[in-house]
C-alpha positions as semicolon CSV with decimal commas, in nm:
position;residue;x (nm);y (nm);z (nm)
1;X;19,190;0,825;13,981
2;X;19,302;0,464;13,950
3;X;19,308;0,236;14,251
4;X;19,624;0,035;14,321
5;X;19,544;-0,316;14,432
6;X;19,779;-0,539;14,631
7;X;20,021;-0,703;14,392
8;X;19,998;-0,435;14,120
9;X;20,323;-0,266;14,226
10;X;20,497;-0,602;14,250
11;X;20,382;-0,693;13,899
12;X;20,498;-0,356;13,766
13;X;20,841;-0,404;13,922
14;X;20,871;-0,750;13,767
15;X;20,772;-0,620;13,423
16;X;21,022;-0,335;13,456
17;X;21,304;-0,566;13,561
18;X;21,220;-0,804;13,280
19;X;21,211;-0,524;13,022
20;X;21,556;-0,397;13,122
21;X;21,710;-0,727;13,012
22;X;21,845;-0,726;12,657
23;X;21,648;-1,010;12,502
24;X;21,770;-1,141;12,167
25;X;21,528;-1,068;11,881
26;X;21,385;-1,367;11,700
27;X;21,528;-1,467;11,363
28;X;21,549;-1,756;11,120
29;X;21,851;-1,985;11,143
30;X;21,988;-2,110;10,813
31;X;22,131;-2,460;10,783
32;X;22,470;-2,438;10,612
33;X;22,589;-2,686;10,351
34;X;22,887;-2,775;10,568
35;X;22,644;-2,881;10,843
36;X;22,449;-3,100;10,602
37;X;22,766;-3,271;10,482
38;X;22,924;-3,315;10,826
39;X;22,993;-3,675;10,927
40;X;22,965;-3,768;11,293
41;X;23,168;-4,033;11,472
42;X;22,998;-4,276;11,714
43;X;23,174;-4,100;12,002
44;X;22,997;-3,773;11,909
45;X;22,649;-3,897;11,993
46;X;22,459;-4,146;12,202
47;X;22,144;-4,344;12,137
48;X;21,882;-4,233;12,387
49;X;21,602;-4,468;12,479
50;X;21,306;-4,229;12,472
51;X;21,084;-4,508;12,597
52;X;21,088;-4,888;12,547
53;X;21,148;-4,979;12,183
54;X;21,218;-4,625;12,065
55;X;21,561;-4,462;12,035
56;X;21,697;-4,133;11,907
57;X;22,055;-4,039;11,822
58;X;22,149;-3,728;12,017
59;X;22,470;-3,525;12,029
60;X;22,659;-3,585;12,352
61;X;22,664;-3,298;12,599
62;X;23,046;-3,314;12,615
63;X;23,068;-3,286;12,236
64;X;22,836;-2,984;12,231
65;X;23,036;-2,813;12,507
66;X;23,362;-2,882;12,321
67;X;23,223;-2,720;12,004
68;X;23,095;-2,420;12,198
69;X;23,440;-2,366;12,350
70;X;23,597;-2,370;12,005
71;X;23,338;-2,115;11,888
72;X;23,387;-1,911;12,210
73;X;23,014;-1,894;12,287
74;X;23,057;-1,685;12,600
75;X;22,697;-1,678;12,728
76;X;22,656;-2,054;12,742
77;X;23,010;-2,112;12,866
78;X;22,947;-1,859;13,144
79;X;22,638;-2,053;13,252
80;X;22,824;-2,383;13,246
81;X;23,113;-2,240;13,448
82;X;22,854;-2,145;13,712
83;X;22,693;-2,490;13,690
84;X;22,372;-2,314;13,590
85;X;22,108;-2,405;13,333
86;X;21,986;-2,046;13,316
87;X;22,112;-1,690;13,291
88;X;21,808;-1,476;13,201
89;X;21,829;-1,322;12,851
90;X;22,173;-1,480;12,798
91;X;22,123;-1,856;12,820
92;X;21,783;-2,017;12,863
93;X;21,886;-2,381;12,878
94;X;21,883;-2,619;12,585
95;X;22,202;-2,823;12,603
96;X;22,061;-3,063;12,861
97;X;21,742;-3,263;12,814
98;X;21,490;-3,199;13,089
99;X;21,275;-3,494;13,188
100;X;20,936;-3,363;13,076
101;X;21,055;-3,387;12,713
102;X;21,039;-3,763;12,752
103;X;20,698;-3,743;12,921
104;X;20,555;-3,537;12,636
105;X;20,713;-3,762;12,370
106;X;20,566;-4,071;12,531
107;X;20,225;-3,903;12,560
108;X;20,229;-3,826;12,186
109;X;20,294;-4,191;12,103
110;X;20,061;-4,349;12,354
111;X;19,770;-4,125;12,250
112;X;19,828;-4,169;11,875
113;X;19,840;-3,796;11,811
114;X;19,795;-3,738;11,438
115;X;20,104;-3,586;11,274
116;X;20,079;-3,676;10,905
117;X;20,109;-3,354;10,705
118;X;20,060;-3,134;11,013
119;X;20,260;-2,819;11,074
120;X;20,422;-2,847;11,418
121;X;20,615;-2,602;11,636
122;X;20,862;-2,742;11,891
123;X;20,874;-2,433;12,113
124;X;21,179;-2,400;12,337
125;X;21,309;-2,711;12,163
126;X;21,661;-2,748;12,305
127;X;21,783;-3,085;12,179
128;X;21,467;-3,113;11,970
129;X;21,346;-3,445;12,110
130;X;20,975;-3,363;12,080
131;X;21,017;-3,216;11,731
132;X;21,211;-3,522;11,620
133;X;20,917;-3,741;11,723
134;X;20,692;-3,523;11,505
135;X;20,937;-3,538;11,214
136;X;20,957;-3,916;11,231
137;X;20,577;-3,918;11,205
138;X;20,589;-3,723;10,875
139;X;20,498;-3,374;10,987
140;X;20,647;-3,036;10,899
141;X;20,839;-2,913;11,203
142;X;20,969;-2,572;11,304
143;X;21,221;-2,580;11,588
144;X;21,258;-2,274;11,813
145;X;21,499;-2,208;12,099
146;X;21,634;-1,890;12,257
147;X;22,006;-1,933;12,183
148;X;22,122;-1,962;11,823
149;X;22,422;-2,161;11,947
150;X;22,191;-2,426;12,093
151;X;22,013;-2,454;11,756
152;X;22,343;-2,483;11,567
153;X;22,524;-2,708;11,814
154;X;22,258;-2,960;11,915
155;X;21,920;-2,910;11,744
156;X;22,029;-2,915;11,380
157;X;22,288;-3,194;11,433
158;X;22,024;-3,407;11,608
159;X;21,788;-3,370;11,312
160;X;22,066;-3,467;11,070
161;X;22,174;-3,764;11,283
162;X;21,833;-3,929;11,274
163;X;21,764;-3,919;10,900
164;X;21,961;-4,078;10,618
165;X;21,821;-3,844;10,353
166;X;21,927;-3,516;10,506
167;X;21,833;-3,293;10,214
168;X;21,482;-3,436;10,211
169;X;21,413;-3,401;10,583
170;X;21,542;-3,043;10,586
171;X;21,267;-2,954;10,338
172;X;21,026;-3,030;10,623
173;X;21,215;-2,821;10,880
174;X;21,282;-2,464;10,975
175;X;21,485;-2,335;11,269
176;X;21,444;-2,019;11,474
177;X;21,619;-1,851;11,764
178;X;21,547;-1,557;11,991
179;X;21,292;-1,418;12,230
180;X;20,931;-1,544;12,240
181;X;20,796;-1,191;12,239
182;X;20,940;-1,116;11,895
183;X;20,899;-1,474;11,769
184;X;20,521;-1,447;11,817
185;X;20,521;-1,187;11,536
186;X;20,801;-1,324;11,315
187;X;20,747;-1,430;10,955
188;X;20,940;-1,725;10,810
189;X;21,208;-1,642;10,556
190;X;21,050;-1,851;10,277
191;X;20,683;-1,806;10,366
192;X;20,454;-1,548;10,208
193;X;20,210;-1,571;10,496
194;X;20,234;-1,548;10,871
195;X;20,275;-1,913;10,974
196;X;20,030;-2,074;11,213
197;X;20,056;-2,425;11,347
198;X;19,832;-2,728;11,385
199;X;20,027;-2,831;11,693
200;X;20,244;-2,629;11,930
201;X;20,442;-2,853;12,165
202;X;20,651;-2,722;12,451
203;X;20,825;-2,879;12,747
204;X;20,986;-2,732;13,060
205;X;20,935;-2,373;12,942
206;X;20,721;-2,240;13,231
207;X;20,998;-2,225;13,492
208;X;21,023;-1,844;13,486
209;X;20,692;-1,667;13,565
210;X;20,835;-1,343;13,423
211;X;20,821;-1,503;13,077
212;X;20,473;-1,657;13,102
213;X;20,301;-1,375;12,912
214;X;20,546;-1,396;12,623
215;X;20,517;-1,773;12,608
216;X;20,138;-1,754;12,610
217;X;20,146;-1,491;12,335
218;X;20,306;-1,744;12,101
219;X;20,006;-1,975;12,146
220;X;19,763;-1,685;12,091
221;X;19,935;-1,563;11,775
222;X;20,066;-1,882;11,618
223;X;19,812;-2,159;11,692
224;X;19,551;-2,224;11,424
225;X;19,182;-2,182;11,504
226;X;19,145;-2,561;11,527
227;X;19,499;-2,617;11,654
228;X;19,612;-2,792;11,972
229;X;19,875;-2,679;12,222
230;X;20,042;-2,922;12,461
231;X;20,247;-2,786;12,752
232;X;20,453;-3,027;12,963
233;X;20,618;-2,921;13,285
234;X;20,659;-2,960;13,656
235;X;20,374;-2,852;13,878
236;X;20,621;-2,621;14,055
237;X;20,983;-2,519;13,987
238;X;21,164;-2,477;14,316
239;X;21,421;-2,198;14,315
240;X;21,281;-2,007;14,016
241;X;20,916;-1,978;14,117
242;X;20,731;-2,084;13,805
243;X;20,467;-2,352;13,795
244;X;20,184;-2,505;13,597
245;X;19,904;-2,345;13,802
246;X;20,039;-1,993;13,740
247;X;20,052;-2,055;13,367
248;X;19,711;-2,222;13,363
249;X;19,559;-1,928;13,554
250;X;19,701;-1,685;13,298
251;X;19,538;-1,879;13,014
252;X;19,204;-1,915;13,189
253;X;19,186;-1,548;13,288
254;X;19,233;-1,448;12,924
255;X;18,931;-1,657;12,826
256;X;19,043;-1,749;12,474
257;X;19,138;-2,112;12,530
258;X;18,984;-2,412;12,697
259;X;19,239;-2,581;12,924
260;X;19,253;-2,936;13,054
261;X;19,512;-3,150;13,228
262;X;19,554;-3,460;13,011
263;X;19,838;-3,633;13,201
264;X;19,990;-3,638;13,549
265;X;20,262;-3,859;13,690
266;X;20,165;-4,077;13,982
267;X;20,487;-4,070;14,184
268;X;20,797;-3,861;14,253
269;X;20,826;-3,497;14,146
270;X;20,485;-3,375;14,029
271;X;20,470;-3,329;13,652
272;X;20,180;-3,279;13,415
273;X;20,070;-3,199;13,060
274;X;19,814;-2,930;12,976
275;X;19,615;-2,930;12,654
276;X;19,475;-2,602;12,519
277;X;19,230;-2,545;12,234
278;X;19,052;-2,230;12,124
279;X;18,701;-2,185;12,261
280;X;18,429;-2,231;12,004
281;X;18,249;-1,913;11,908
282;X;17,872;-1,926;11,977
C-alpha cells in the first residue's frame, strides 16, 4: 500500500485541472516575406528607454491591439475585454512588457554577459526585449512565446524595427509558439539536431505554479551542459500564487542544477534574478 501524505491530493487535483486545459502544441513560426518588407510609420512604435543611454524601438500596444482586432484573434481580445493579462491555455500575456524584463536586460549589460556567437533562448519572450539585447550583442536568438499571435504581432515586428538589414538579422533568429511541455521536446524546422542553448533567459514566467514543472523541463532538456539559465521575476505574485521560492525549491529538490540569487532590488515590490547551472559530475 502507498501512503498519502498531506498535500498529495491537492497536487493531484492541480495536475488534473491543468491537464484538462487544451494547451497549444509547440511549433515553429515562419517569418513571411510581407512581414520582412513591411514599412512602419513613427506612430506605430515608440522608442523605449531600457536603461540610461539604451533605447529599443517597440510596437505600440494600441497598434498591436488594432492589428489583432483586424485578424479577429479572439483569445487575446477576450483577455483584453476582461482587462486581464492571463487566461490559462488561451492567452498567457505577451502584449505588455512586465517590469522584470528591464531588470534582466540591465543585469545582462551591467555584468558583461558574453553573447558573441552564443545560442540564446528568450523563453516566454512577449515583446522580445531580452532577446533583442542578445541579438544586438551578436548572438543567435530563438524567441518563444505561448501565443502565435503575440509572436506575429509584436515579437517579429520588434526584431525587424531594430535592425536595418532585416534579411541578415533573421538568419540569426527563429521563432516558436505553444506550450512549454511540448516545446521542451521540439526540433527546429531547419536543424538536424535537437537544439540546446548556451543561455536560456526568461522573465516574469513563474507567476503560475501549475506551470512550474513545464517551465523547468525546458531548462532540463534545452540547456547545454555548460549553459547558464537566468530567471527574473517577482518574489511573489499576488492573486495567482506563484513565486520565486516555489520555483527555486522545485529546482533544488531535483538536484540537477546549482541555484543562486544573483540580483535583488532594494526597494518597492520584491524582485530578483536566479542563475542556474548544471552541477558538475564528480
